[in-house]
């Protein structure tokens, strides 16, 4: 089954909600930075990348691990979607 970028975004939001159950609903939007917000800590970001890599079948190596990809939830969703397209 081919999954859309909306599926990637939803997976990111679901991961954040599961990892941070005390976060108020709507506190994380597509524009929320994963680097500067309280949505995830540094370990959470690494866990999220492994989760997305496993779920969407993309390899995320050191060279592609750029903080610009975490500028927002939407930026990360685009990054993962692009990686899937390259696979």
PDB file of N, CA, C and O in Angstrom:
ATOM      1  N   UNK A   1       0.838  -1.181   0.000  1.00  0.00           N
ATOM      2  CA  UNK A   1       0.000   0.000   0.000  1.00  0.00           C
ATOM      3  C   UNK A   1       0.886   1.249   0.000  1.00  0.00           C
ATOM      4  O   UNK A   1       1.768   1.407   0.838  1.00  0.00           O
ATOM      5  N   UNK A   2       0.662   2.120  -0.941  1.00  0.00           N
ATOM      6  CA  UNK A   2       1.411   3.363  -1.025  1.00  0.00           C
ATOM      7  C   UNK A   2       0.817   4.355  -0.041  1.00  0.00           C
ATOM      8  O   UNK A   2      -0.393   4.534   0.031  1.00  0.00           O
ATOM      9  N   UNK A   3       1.689   4.960   0.736  1.00  0.00           N
ATOM     10  CA  UNK A   3       1.231   5.915   1.734  1.00  0.00           C
ATOM     11  C   UNK A   3       1.602   7.317   1.293  1.00  0.00           C
ATOM     12  O   UNK A   3       2.644   7.540   0.684  1.00  0.00           O
ATOM     13  N   UNK A   4       0.765   8.259   1.625  1.00  0.00           N
ATOM     14  CA  UNK A   4       0.966   9.644   1.203  1.00  0.00           C
ATOM     15  C   UNK A   4       1.761  10.424   2.238  1.00  0.00           C
ATOM     16  O   UNK A   4       2.024   9.944   3.342  1.00  0.00           O
ATOM     17  N   UNK A   5       2.111  11.653   1.875  1.00  0.00           N
ATOM     18  CA  UNK A   5       2.792  12.521   2.830  1.00  0.00           C
ATOM     19  C   UNK A   5       1.882  12.806   4.023  1.00  0.00           C
ATOM     20  O   UNK A   5       2.371  12.972   5.141  1.00  0.00           O
ATOM     21  N   UNK A   6       0.584  12.834   3.814  1.00  0.00           N
ATOM     22  CA  UNK A   6      -0.353  13.014   4.926  1.00  0.00           C
ATOM     23  C   UNK A   6      -0.206  11.872   5.926  1.00  0.00           C
ATOM     24  O   UNK A   6      -0.301  12.086   7.139  1.00  0.00           O
ATOM     25  N   UNK A   7       0.061  10.661   5.428  1.00  0.00           N
ATOM     26  CA  UNK A   7       0.290   9.521   6.314  1.00  0.00           C
ATOM     27  C   UNK A   7       1.568   9.714   7.132  1.00  0.00           C
ATOM     28  O   UNK A   7       1.625   9.358   8.307  1.00  0.00           O
ATOM     29  N   UNK A   8       2.585  10.297   6.495  1.00  0.00           N
ATOM     30  CA  UNK A   8       3.846  10.562   7.201  1.00  0.00           C
ATOM     31  C   UNK A   8       3.592  11.589   8.300  1.00  0.00           C
ATOM     32  O   UNK A   8       4.024  11.410   9.444  1.00  0.00           O
ATOM     33  N   UNK A   9       2.883  12.670   7.967  1.00  0.00           N
ATOM     34  CA  UNK A   9       2.572  13.694   8.964  1.00  0.00           C
ATOM     35  C   UNK A   9       1.797  13.089  10.132  1.00  0.00           C
ATOM     36  O   UNK A   9       2.090  13.350  11.289  1.00  0.00           O
ATOM     37  N   UNK A  10       0.817  12.279   9.819  1.00  0.00           N
ATOM     38  CA  UNK A  10      -0.005  11.652  10.855  1.00  0.00           C
ATOM     39  C   UNK A  10       0.847  10.747  11.747  1.00  0.00           C
ATOM     40  O   UNK A  10       0.662  10.701  12.961  1.00  0.00           O
ATOM     41  N   UNK A  11       1.803  10.033  11.151  1.00  0.00           N
ATOM     42  CA  UNK A  11       2.693   9.174  11.928  1.00  0.00           C
ATOM     43  C   UNK A  11       3.560  10.005  12.873  1.00  0.00           C
ATOM     44  O   UNK A  11       3.806   9.604  14.018  1.00  0.00           O
ATOM     45  N   UNK A  12       4.008  11.166  12.415  1.00  0.00           N
ATOM     46  CA  UNK A  12       4.811  12.051  13.264  1.00  0.00           C
ATOM     47  C   UNK A  12       3.969  12.544  14.434  1.00  0.00           C
ATOM     48  O   UNK A  12       4.397  12.487  15.596  1.00  0.00           O
ATOM     49  N   UNK A  13       2.765  13.033  14.137  1.00  0.00           N
ATOM     50  CA  UNK A  13       1.880  13.528  15.196  1.00  0.00           C
ATOM     51  C   UNK A  13       1.541  12.419  16.201  1.00  0.00           C
ATOM     52  O   UNK A  13       1.534  12.649  17.413  1.00  0.00           O
ATOM     53  N   UNK A  14       1.277  11.213  15.705  1.00  0.00           N
ATOM     54  CA  UNK A  14       0.931  10.090  16.592  1.00  0.00           C
ATOM     55  C   UNK A  14       2.119   9.724  17.482  1.00  0.00           C
ATOM     56  O   UNK A  14       1.947   9.443  18.674  1.00  0.00           O
ATOM     57  N   UNK A  15       3.320   9.731  16.909  1.00  0.00           N
ATOM     58  CA  UNK A  15       4.514   9.420  17.691  1.00  0.00           C
ATOM     59  C   UNK A  15       4.696  10.447  18.804  1.00  0.00           C
ATOM     60  O   UNK A  15       4.952  10.092  19.960  1.00  0.00           O
ATOM     61  N   UNK A  16       4.562  11.729  18.468  1.00  0.00           N
ATOM     62  CA  UNK A  16       4.722  12.793  19.459  1.00  0.00           C
ATOM     63  C   UNK A  16       3.679  12.662  20.562  1.00  0.00           C
ATOM     64  O   UNK A  16       3.993  12.774  21.747  1.00  0.00           O
ATOM     65  N   UNK A  17       2.435  12.392  20.186  1.00  0.00           N
ATOM     66  CA  UNK A  17       1.361  12.258  21.176  1.00  0.00           C
ATOM     67  C   UNK A  17       1.623  11.073  22.101  1.00  0.00           C
ATOM     68  O   UNK A  17       1.414  11.167  23.315  1.00  0.00           O
ATOM     69  N   UNK A  18       2.095   9.958  21.544  1.00  0.00           N
ATOM     70  CA  UNK A  18       2.363   8.775  22.363  1.00  0.00           C
ATOM     71  C   UNK A  18       3.571   8.997  23.273  1.00  0.00           C
ATOM     72  O   UNK A  18       3.586   8.531  24.413  1.00  0.00           O
ATOM     73  N   UNK A  19       4.532   9.721  22.773  1.00  0.00           N
ATOM     74  CA  UNK A  19       5.769   9.959  23.534  1.00  0.00           C
ATOM     75  C   UNK A  19       5.584  11.024  24.612  1.00  0.00           C
ATOM     76  O   UNK A  19       6.309  11.061  25.594  1.00  0.00           O
ATOM     77  N   UNK A  20       4.605  11.901  24.386  1.00  0.00           N
ATOM     78  CA  UNK A  20       4.423  13.051  25.255  1.00  0.00           C
ATOM     79  C   UNK A  20       2.941  13.212  25.583  1.00  0.00           C
ATOM     80  O   UNK A  20       2.302  14.173  25.171  1.00  0.00           O
ATOM     81  N   UNK A  21       2.359  12.264  26.350  1.00  0.00           N
ATOM     82  CA  UNK A  21       0.913  12.260  26.571  1.00  0.00           C
ATOM     83  C   UNK A  21       0.373  13.493  27.298  1.00  0.00           C
ATOM     84  O   UNK A  21      -0.807  13.798  27.197  1.00  0.00           O
ATOM     85  N   UNK A  22       1.200  14.235  28.005  1.00  0.00           N
ATOM     86  CA  UNK A  22       0.739  15.431  28.705  1.00  0.00           C
ATOM     87  C   UNK A  22       0.655  16.663  27.818  1.00  0.00           C
ATOM     88  O   UNK A  22       0.167  17.710  28.245  1.00  0.00           O
ATOM     89  N   UNK A  23       1.094  16.533  26.578  1.00  0.00           N
ATOM     90  CA  UNK A  23       1.068  17.659  25.638  1.00  0.00           C
ATOM     91  C   UNK A  23      -0.380  17.953  25.249  1.00  0.00           C
ATOM     92  O   UNK A  23      -1.100  17.054  24.831  1.00  0.00           O
ATOM     93  N   UNK A  24      -0.816  19.201  25.410  1.00  0.00           N
ATOM     94  CA  UNK A  24      -2.205  19.529  25.064  1.00  0.00           C
ATOM     95  C   UNK A  24      -2.505  19.280  23.582  1.00  0.00           C
ATOM     96  O   UNK A  24      -1.646  19.476  22.722  1.00  0.00           O
ATOM     97  N   UNK A  25      -3.729  18.867  23.312  1.00  0.00           N
ATOM     98  CA  UNK A  25      -4.166  18.656  21.936  1.00  0.00           C
ATOM     99  C   UNK A  25      -4.009  19.952  21.151  1.00  0.00           C
ATOM    100  O   UNK A  25      -4.361  21.022  21.630  1.00  0.00           O
ATOM    101  N   UNK A  26      -3.457  19.867  19.966  1.00  0.00           N
ATOM    102  CA  UNK A  26      -3.268  21.041  19.124  1.00  0.00           C
ATOM    103  C   UNK A  26      -2.003  21.827  19.423  1.00  0.00           C
ATOM    104  O   UNK A  26      -1.710  22.817  18.757  1.00  0.00           O
ATOM    105  N   UNK A  27      -1.226  21.381  20.426  1.00  0.00           N
ATOM    106  CA  UNK A  27       0.004  22.102  20.772  1.00  0.00           C
ATOM    107  C   UNK A  27       1.067  21.941  19.691  1.00  0.00           C
ATOM    108  O   UNK A  27       1.942  22.781  19.545  1.00  0.00           O
ATOM    109  N   UNK A  28       1.003  20.861  18.953  1.00  0.00           N
ATOM    110  CA  UNK A  28       1.947  20.613  17.870  1.00  0.00           C
ATOM    111  C   UNK A  28       1.196  20.739  16.549  1.00  0.00           C
ATOM    112  O   UNK A  28       0.178  20.084  16.337  1.00  0.00           O
ATOM    113  N   UNK A  29       1.711  21.608  15.680  1.00  0.00           N
ATOM    114  CA  UNK A  29       1.117  21.817  14.359  1.00  0.00           C
ATOM    115  C   UNK A  29       2.155  21.477  13.294  1.00  0.00           C
ATOM    116  O   UNK A  29       3.297  21.126  13.619  1.00  0.00           O
ATOM    117  N   UNK A  30       1.785  21.630  12.065  1.00  0.00           N
ATOM    118  CA  UNK A  30       2.721  21.382  10.972  1.00  0.00           C
ATOM    119  C   UNK A  30       3.918  22.302  10.993  1.00  0.00           C
ATOM    120  O   UNK A  30       4.978  21.970  10.482  1.00  0.00           O
ATOM    121  N   UNK A  31       3.771  23.461  11.616  1.00  0.00           N
ATOM    122  CA  UNK A  31       4.858  24.436  11.672  1.00  0.00           C
ATOM    123  C   UNK A  31       5.715  24.300  12.932  1.00  0.00           C
ATOM    124  O   UNK A  31       6.713  25.004  13.089  1.00  0.00           O
ATOM    125  N   UNK A  32       5.349  23.412  13.830  1.00  0.00           N
ATOM    126  CA  UNK A  32       6.071  23.251  15.079  1.00  0.00           C
ATOM    127  C   UNK A  32       7.473  22.705  14.818  1.00  0.00           C
ATOM    128  O   UNK A  32       7.640  21.686  14.148  1.00  0.00           O
ATOM    129  N   UNK A  33       8.473  23.379  15.371  1.00  0.00           N
ATOM    130  CA  UNK A  33       9.859  22.917  15.268  1.00  0.00           C
ATOM    131  C   UNK A  33      10.062  21.740  16.197  1.00  0.00           C
ATOM    132  O   UNK A  33       9.676  21.785  17.366  1.00  0.00           O
ATOM    133  N   UNK A  34      10.687  20.706  15.696  1.00  0.00           N
ATOM    134  CA  UNK A  34      11.003  19.568  16.546  1.00  0.00           C
ATOM    135  C   UNK A  34      12.309  19.795  17.295  1.00  0.00           C
ATOM    136  O   UNK A  34      12.630  19.052  18.208  1.00  0.00           O
ATOM    137  N   UNK A  35      13.041  20.836  16.929  1.00  0.00           N
ATOM    138  CA  UNK A  35      14.311  21.144  17.568  1.00  0.00           C
ATOM    139  C   UNK A  35      14.118  22.080  18.756  1.00  0.00           C
ATOM    140  O   UNK A  35      14.689  21.869  19.814  1.00  0.00           O
ATOM    141  N   UNK A  36      13.294  23.102  18.588  1.00  0.00           N
ATOM    142  CA  UNK A  36      13.178  24.122  19.626  1.00  0.00           C
ATOM    143  C   UNK A  36      11.932  24.008  20.495  1.00  0.00           C
ATOM    144  O   UNK A  36      11.845  24.670  21.522  1.00  0.00           O
ATOM    145  N   UNK A  37      10.984  23.183  20.100  1.00  0.00           N
ATOM    146  CA  UNK A  37       9.769  23.040  20.918  1.00  0.00           C
ATOM    147  C   UNK A  37       9.995  21.996  22.009  1.00  0.00           C
ATOM    148  O   UNK A  37      11.018  21.313  22.040  1.00  0.00           O
ATOM    149  N   UNK A  38       9.030  21.852  22.859  1.00  0.00           N
ATOM    150  CA  UNK A  38       9.080  20.834  23.909  1.00  0.00           C
ATOM    151  C   UNK A  38       8.418  19.531  23.478  1.00  0.00           C
ATOM    152  O   UNK A  38       8.183  18.659  24.310  1.00  0.00           O
ATOM    153  N   UNK A  39       8.127  19.401  22.192  1.00  0.00           N
ATOM    154  CA  UNK A  39       7.423  18.217  21.716  1.00  0.00           C
ATOM    155  C   UNK A  39       8.245  16.949  21.917  1.00  0.00           C
ATOM    156  O   UNK A  39       7.715  15.911  22.288  1.00  0.00           O
ATOM    157  N   UNK A  40       9.553  17.029  21.663  1.00  0.00           N
ATOM    158  CA  UNK A  40      10.440  15.879  21.816  1.00  0.00           C
ATOM    159  C   UNK A  40      11.795  16.349  22.328  1.00  0.00           C
ATOM    160  O   UNK A  40      12.239  17.444  21.982  1.00  0.00           O
ATOM    161  N   UNK A  41      12.447  15.491  23.100  1.00  0.00           N
ATOM    162  CA  UNK A  41      13.827  15.781  23.476  1.00  0.00           C
ATOM    163  C   UNK A  41      14.746  15.155  22.418  1.00  0.00           C
ATOM    164  O   UNK A  41      14.273  14.567  21.442  1.00  0.00           O
ATOM    165  N   UNK A  42      16.040  15.272  22.600  1.00  0.00           N
ATOM    166  CA  UNK A  42      16.972  14.783  21.578  1.00  0.00           C
ATOM    167  C   UNK A  42      16.862  13.272  21.377  1.00  0.00           C
ATOM    168  O   UNK A  42      16.936  12.791  20.242  1.00  0.00           O
ATOM    169  N   UNK A  43      16.655  12.529  22.438  1.00  0.00           N
ATOM    170  CA  UNK A  43      16.472  11.074  22.314  1.00  0.00           C
ATOM    171  C   UNK A  43      15.166  10.787  21.579  1.00  0.00           C
ATOM    172  O   UNK A  43      15.099   9.884  20.744  1.00  0.00           O
ATOM    173  N   UNK A  44      14.136  11.557  21.864  1.00  0.00           N
ATOM    174  CA  UNK A  44      12.857  11.395  21.178  1.00  0.00           C
ATOM    175  C   UNK A  44      12.975  11.623  19.687  1.00  0.00           C
ATOM    176  O   UNK A  44      12.351  10.921  18.889  1.00  0.00           O
ATOM    177  N   UNK A  45      13.783  12.599  19.289  1.00  0.00           N
ATOM    178  CA  UNK A  45      13.988  12.862  17.861  1.00  0.00           C
ATOM    179  C   UNK A  45      14.674  11.670  17.202  1.00  0.00           C
ATOM    180  O   UNK A  45      14.275  11.228  16.123  1.00  0.00           O
ATOM    181  N   UNK A  46      15.692  11.129  17.859  1.00  0.00           N
ATOM    182  CA  UNK A  46      16.371   9.949  17.306  1.00  0.00           C
ATOM    183  C   UNK A  46      15.411   8.760  17.212  1.00  0.00           C
ATOM    184  O   UNK A  46      15.394   8.044  16.207  1.00  0.00           O
ATOM    185  N   UNK A  47      14.611   8.554  18.256  1.00  0.00           N
ATOM    186  CA  UNK A  47      13.625   7.470  18.233  1.00  0.00           C
ATOM    187  C   UNK A  47      12.610   7.685  17.113  1.00  0.00           C
ATOM    188  O   UNK A  47      12.209   6.731  16.443  1.00  0.00           O
ATOM    189  N   UNK A  48      12.193   8.931  16.925  1.00  0.00           N
ATOM    190  CA  UNK A  48      11.243   9.244  15.848  1.00  0.00           C
ATOM    191  C   UNK A  48      11.850   8.909  14.487  1.00  0.00           C
ATOM    192  O   UNK A  48      11.179   8.314  13.641  1.00  0.00           O
ATOM    193  N   UNK A  49      13.097   9.258  14.287  1.00  0.00           N
ATOM    194  CA  UNK A  49      13.737   8.960  12.997  1.00  0.00           C
ATOM    195  C   UNK A  49      13.810   7.457  12.755  1.00  0.00           C
ATOM    196  O   UNK A  49      13.548   6.988  11.643  1.00  0.00           O
ATOM    197  N   UNK A  50      14.141   6.681  13.788  1.00  0.00           N
ATOM    198  CA  UNK A  50      14.178   5.220  13.633  1.00  0.00           C
ATOM    199  C   UNK A  50      12.781   4.682  13.349  1.00  0.00           C
ATOM    200  O   UNK A  50      12.602   3.814  12.490  1.00  0.00           O
ATOM    201  N   UNK A  51      11.792   5.215  14.056  1.00  0.00           N
ATOM    202  CA  UNK A  51      10.407   4.790  13.861  1.00  0.00           C
ATOM    203  C   UNK A  51       9.955   5.073  12.426  1.00  0.00           C
ATOM    204  O   UNK A  51       9.384   4.200  11.766  1.00  0.00           O
ATOM    205  N   UNK A  52      10.216   6.279  11.955  1.00  0.00           N
ATOM    206  CA  UNK A  52       9.804   6.634  10.593  1.00  0.00           C
ATOM    207  C   UNK A  52      10.566   5.821   9.555  1.00  0.00           C
ATOM    208  O   UNK A  52       9.989   5.407   8.539  1.00  0.00           O
ATOM    209  N   UNK A  53      11.833   5.594   9.802  1.00  0.00           N
ATOM    210  CA  UNK A  53      12.622   4.774   8.881  1.00  0.00           C
ATOM    211  C   UNK A  53      12.058   3.373   8.764  1.00  0.00           C
ATOM    212  O   UNK A  53      11.899   2.843   7.657  1.00  0.00           O
ATOM    213  N   UNK A  54      11.724   2.771   9.898  1.00  0.00           N
ATOM    214  CA  UNK A  54      11.139   1.422   9.901  1.00  0.00           C
ATOM    215  C   UNK A  54       9.754   1.411   9.264  1.00  0.00           C
ATOM    216  O   UNK A  54       9.438   0.544   8.456  1.00  0.00           O
ATOM    217  N   UNK A  55       8.939   2.370   9.645  1.00  0.00           N
ATOM    218  CA  UNK A  55       7.546   2.382   9.180  1.00  0.00           C
ATOM    219  C   UNK A  55       7.421   2.646   7.691  1.00  0.00           C
ATOM    220  O   UNK A  55       6.581   2.051   7.010  1.00  0.00           O
ATOM    221  N   UNK A  56       8.262   3.544   7.167  1.00  0.00           N
ATOM    222  CA  UNK A  56       8.118   3.935   5.767  1.00  0.00           C
ATOM    223  C   UNK A  56       9.221   3.375   4.873  1.00  0.00           C
ATOM    224  O   UNK A  56       9.302   3.702   3.695  1.00  0.00           O
ATOM    225  N   UNK A  57      10.063   2.522   5.437  1.00  0.00           N
ATOM    226  CA  UNK A  57      11.057   1.821   4.640  1.00  0.00           C
ATOM    227  C   UNK A  57      12.128   2.707   4.042  1.00  0.00           C
ATOM    228  O   UNK A  57      12.551   2.475   2.909  1.00  0.00           O
ATOM    229  N   UNK A  58      12.549   3.702   4.801  1.00  0.00           N
ATOM    230  CA  UNK A  58      13.615   4.574   4.304  1.00  0.00           C
ATOM    231  C   UNK A  58      14.836   4.425   5.199  1.00  0.00           C
ATOM    232  O   UNK A  58      14.724   4.188   6.401  1.00  0.00           O
ATOM    233  N   UNK A  59      15.994   4.528   4.588  1.00  0.00           N
ATOM    234  CA  UNK A  59      17.233   4.487   5.345  1.00  0.00           C
ATOM    235  C   UNK A  59      17.656   5.919   5.629  1.00  0.00           C
ATOM    236  O   UNK A  59      17.748   6.740   4.716  1.00  0.00           O
ATOM    237  N   UNK A  60      17.875   6.205   6.879  1.00  0.00           N
ATOM    238  CA  UNK A  60      18.273   7.547   7.277  1.00  0.00           C
ATOM    239  C   UNK A  60      19.684   7.438   7.839  1.00  0.00           C
ATOM    240  O   UNK A  60      19.879   6.962   8.948  1.00  0.00           O
ATOM    241  N   UNK A  61      20.659   7.843   7.028  1.00  0.00           N
ATOM    242  CA  UNK A  61      22.048   7.729   7.443  1.00  0.00           C
ATOM    243  C   UNK A  61      22.541   9.033   8.055  1.00  0.00           C
ATOM    244  O   UNK A  61      21.841  10.038   8.064  1.00  0.00           O
ATOM    245  N   UNK A  62      23.749   9.003   8.582  1.00  0.00           N
ATOM    246  CA  UNK A  62      24.328  10.178   9.234  1.00  0.00           C
ATOM    247  C   UNK A  62      24.374  11.391   8.322  1.00  0.00           C
ATOM    248  O   UNK A  62      24.134  12.509   8.753  1.00  0.00           O
ATOM    249  N   UNK A  63      24.707  11.166   7.057  1.00  0.00           N
ATOM    250  CA  UNK A  63      24.857  12.279   6.122  1.00  0.00           C
ATOM    251  C   UNK A  63      23.548  13.013   5.861  1.00  0.00           C
ATOM    252  O   UNK A  63      23.553  14.191   5.534  1.00  0.00           O
ATOM    253  N   UNK A  64      22.421  12.332   5.996  1.00  0.00           N
ATOM    254  CA  UNK A  64      21.136  12.976   5.733  1.00  0.00           C
ATOM    255  C   UNK A  64      20.491  13.514   7.005  1.00  0.00           C
ATOM    256  O   UNK A  64      19.426  14.108   6.956  1.00  0.00           O
ATOM    257  N   UNK A  65      21.165  13.311   8.134  1.00  0.00           N
ATOM    258  CA  UNK A  65      20.621  13.782   9.411  1.00  0.00           C
ATOM    259  C   UNK A  65      20.995  15.250   9.590  1.00  0.00           C
ATOM    260  O   UNK A  65      22.015  15.594  10.166  1.00  0.00           O
ATOM    261  N   UNK A  66      20.150  16.126   9.056  1.00  0.00           N
ATOM    262  CA  UNK A  66      20.387  17.567   9.051  1.00  0.00           C
ATOM    263  C   UNK A  66      19.294  18.240   9.879  1.00  0.00           C
ATOM    264  O   UNK A  66      18.110  17.947   9.697  1.00  0.00           O
ATOM    265  N   UNK A  67      19.684  19.141  10.770  1.00  0.00           N
ATOM    266  CA  UNK A  67      18.690  19.813  11.611  1.00  0.00           C
ATOM    267  C   UNK A  67      17.650  20.573  10.801  1.00  0.00           C
ATOM    268  O   UNK A  67      16.531  20.765  11.266  1.00  0.00           O
ATOM    269  N   UNK A  68      17.981  20.993   9.588  1.00  0.00           N
ATOM    270  CA  UNK A  68      17.005  21.686   8.743  1.00  0.00           C
ATOM    271  C   UNK A  68      15.790  20.802   8.473  1.00  0.00           C
ATOM    272  O   UNK A  68      14.683  21.302   8.284  1.00  0.00           O
ATOM    273  N   UNK A  69      15.986  19.494   8.488  1.00  0.00           N
ATOM    274  CA  UNK A  69      14.873  18.569   8.264  1.00  0.00           C
ATOM    275  C   UNK A  69      13.901  18.547   9.443  1.00  0.00           C
ATOM    276  O   UNK A  69      12.805  18.015   9.326  1.00  0.00           O
ATOM    277  N   UNK A  70      14.315  19.123  10.571  1.00  0.00           N
ATOM    278  CA  UNK A  70      13.481  19.169  11.765  1.00  0.00           C
ATOM    279  C   UNK A  70      12.967  20.568  12.042  1.00  0.00           C
ATOM    280  O   UNK A  70      12.458  20.846  13.116  1.00  0.00           O
ATOM    281  N   UNK A  71      13.107  21.446  11.064  1.00  0.00           N
ATOM    282  CA  UNK A  71      12.658  22.823  11.226  1.00  0.00           C
ATOM    283  C   UNK A  71      11.174  22.879  11.554  1.00  0.00           C
ATOM    284  O   UNK A  71      10.722  23.780  12.240  1.00  0.00           O
ATOM    285  N   UNK A  72      10.436  21.906  11.064  1.00  0.00           N
ATOM    286  CA  UNK A  72       9.010  21.796  11.386  1.00  0.00           C
ATOM    287  C   UNK A  72       8.555  20.365  11.135  1.00  0.00           C
ATOM    288  O   UNK A  72       9.250  19.585  10.478  1.00  0.00           O
ATOM    289  N   UNK A  73       7.390  20.045  11.651  1.00  0.00           N
ATOM    290  CA  UNK A  73       6.800  18.737  11.391  1.00  0.00           C
ATOM    291  C   UNK A  73       6.629  18.559   9.884  1.00  0.00           C
ATOM    292  O   UNK A  73       6.947  17.500   9.332  1.00  0.00           O
ATOM    293  N   UNK A  74       6.160  19.605   9.209  1.00  0.00           N
ATOM    294  CA  UNK A  74       5.968  19.525   7.754  1.00  0.00           C
ATOM    295  C   UNK A  74       7.291  19.303   7.022  1.00  0.00           C
ATOM    296  O   UNK A  74       7.350  18.535   6.057  1.00  0.00           O
ATOM    297  N   UNK A  75       8.366  19.974   7.470  1.00  0.00           N
ATOM    298  CA  UNK A  75       9.679  19.788   6.839  1.00  0.00           C
ATOM    299  C   UNK A  75      10.138  18.337   6.976  1.00  0.00           C
ATOM    300  O   UNK A  75      10.656  17.748   6.018  1.00  0.00           O
ATOM    301  N   UNK A  76       9.925  17.750   8.141  1.00  0.00           N
ATOM    302  CA  UNK A  76      10.304  16.355   8.343  1.00  0.00           C
ATOM    303  C   UNK A  76       9.450  15.435   7.479  1.00  0.00           C
ATOM    304  O   UNK A  76       9.960  14.483   6.890  1.00  0.00           O
ATOM    305  N   UNK A  77       8.172  15.723   7.377  1.00  0.00           N
ATOM    306  CA  UNK A  77       7.294  14.910   6.524  1.00  0.00           C
ATOM    307  C   UNK A  77       7.745  14.980   5.065  1.00  0.00           C
ATOM    308  O   UNK A  77       7.787  13.953   4.371  1.00  0.00           O
ATOM    309  N   UNK A  78       8.116  16.157   4.601  1.00  0.00           N
ATOM    310  CA  UNK A  78       8.628  16.309   3.225  1.00  0.00           C
ATOM    311  C   UNK A  78       9.921  15.522   3.053  1.00  0.00           C
ATOM    312  O   UNK A  78      10.120  14.852   2.034  1.00  0.00           O
ATOM    313  N   UNK A  79      10.815  15.605   4.031  1.00  0.00           N
ATOM    314  CA  UNK A  79      12.076  14.896   3.975  1.00  0.00           C
ATOM    315  C   UNK A  79      11.845  13.391   3.837  1.00  0.00           C
ATOM    316  O   UNK A  79      12.440  12.726   2.975  1.00  0.00           O
ATOM    317  N   UNK A  80      10.989  12.840   4.697  1.00  0.00           N
ATOM    318  CA  UNK A  80      10.701  11.396   4.657  1.00  0.00           C
ATOM    319  C   UNK A  80      10.040  11.026   3.331  1.00  0.00           C
ATOM    320  O   UNK A  80      10.392  10.022   2.699  1.00  0.00           O
ATOM    321  N   UNK A  81       9.101  11.842   2.871  1.00  0.00           N
ATOM    322  CA  UNK A  81       8.420  11.575   1.596  1.00  0.00           C
ATOM    323  C   UNK A  81       9.413  11.589   0.442  1.00  0.00           C
ATOM    324  O   UNK A  81       9.356  10.725  -0.435  1.00  0.00           O
ATOM    325  N   UNK A  82      10.334  12.554   0.451  1.00  0.00           N
ATOM    326  CA  UNK A  82      11.367  12.614  -0.599  1.00  0.00           C
ATOM    327  C   UNK A  82      12.259  11.382  -0.558  1.00  0.00           C
ATOM    328  O   UNK A  82      12.628  10.840  -1.608  1.00  0.00           O
ATOM    329  N   UNK A  83      12.628  10.944   0.634  1.00  0.00           N
ATOM    330  CA  UNK A  83      13.472   9.752   0.778  1.00  0.00           C
ATOM    331  C   UNK A  83      12.749   8.515   0.252  1.00  0.00           C
ATOM    332  O   UNK A  83      13.380   7.646  -0.344  1.00  0.00           O
ATOM    333  N   UNK A  84      11.447   8.460   0.467  1.00  0.00           N
ATOM    334  CA  UNK A  84      10.682   7.315  -0.046  1.00  0.00           C
ATOM    335  C   UNK A  84      10.651   7.345  -1.564  1.00  0.00           C
ATOM    336  O   UNK A  84      10.712   6.315  -2.203  1.00  0.00           O
ATOM    337  N   UNK A  85      10.570   8.527  -2.140  1.00  0.00           N
ATOM    338  CA  UNK A  85      10.541   8.660  -3.589  1.00  0.00           C
ATOM    339  C   UNK A  85      11.872   8.247  -4.222  1.00  0.00           C
ATOM    340  O   UNK A  85      11.901   7.736  -5.336  1.00  0.00           O
ATOM    341  N   UNK A  86      12.964   8.491  -3.478  1.00  0.00           N
ATOM    342  CA  UNK A  86      14.295   8.152  -3.977  1.00  0.00           C
ATOM    343  C   UNK A  86      14.590   6.667  -3.872  1.00  0.00           C
ATOM    344  O   UNK A  86      15.504   6.169  -4.520  1.00  0.00           O
ATOM    345  N   UNK A  87      13.834   5.971  -3.028  1.00  0.00           N
ATOM    346  CA  UNK A  87      14.118   4.548  -2.787  1.00  0.00           C
ATOM    347  C   UNK A  87      13.725   3.676  -3.956  1.00  0.00           C
ATOM    348  O   UNK A  87      12.988   3.982  -4.803  1.00  0.00           O
TER     349      UNK A  87
END
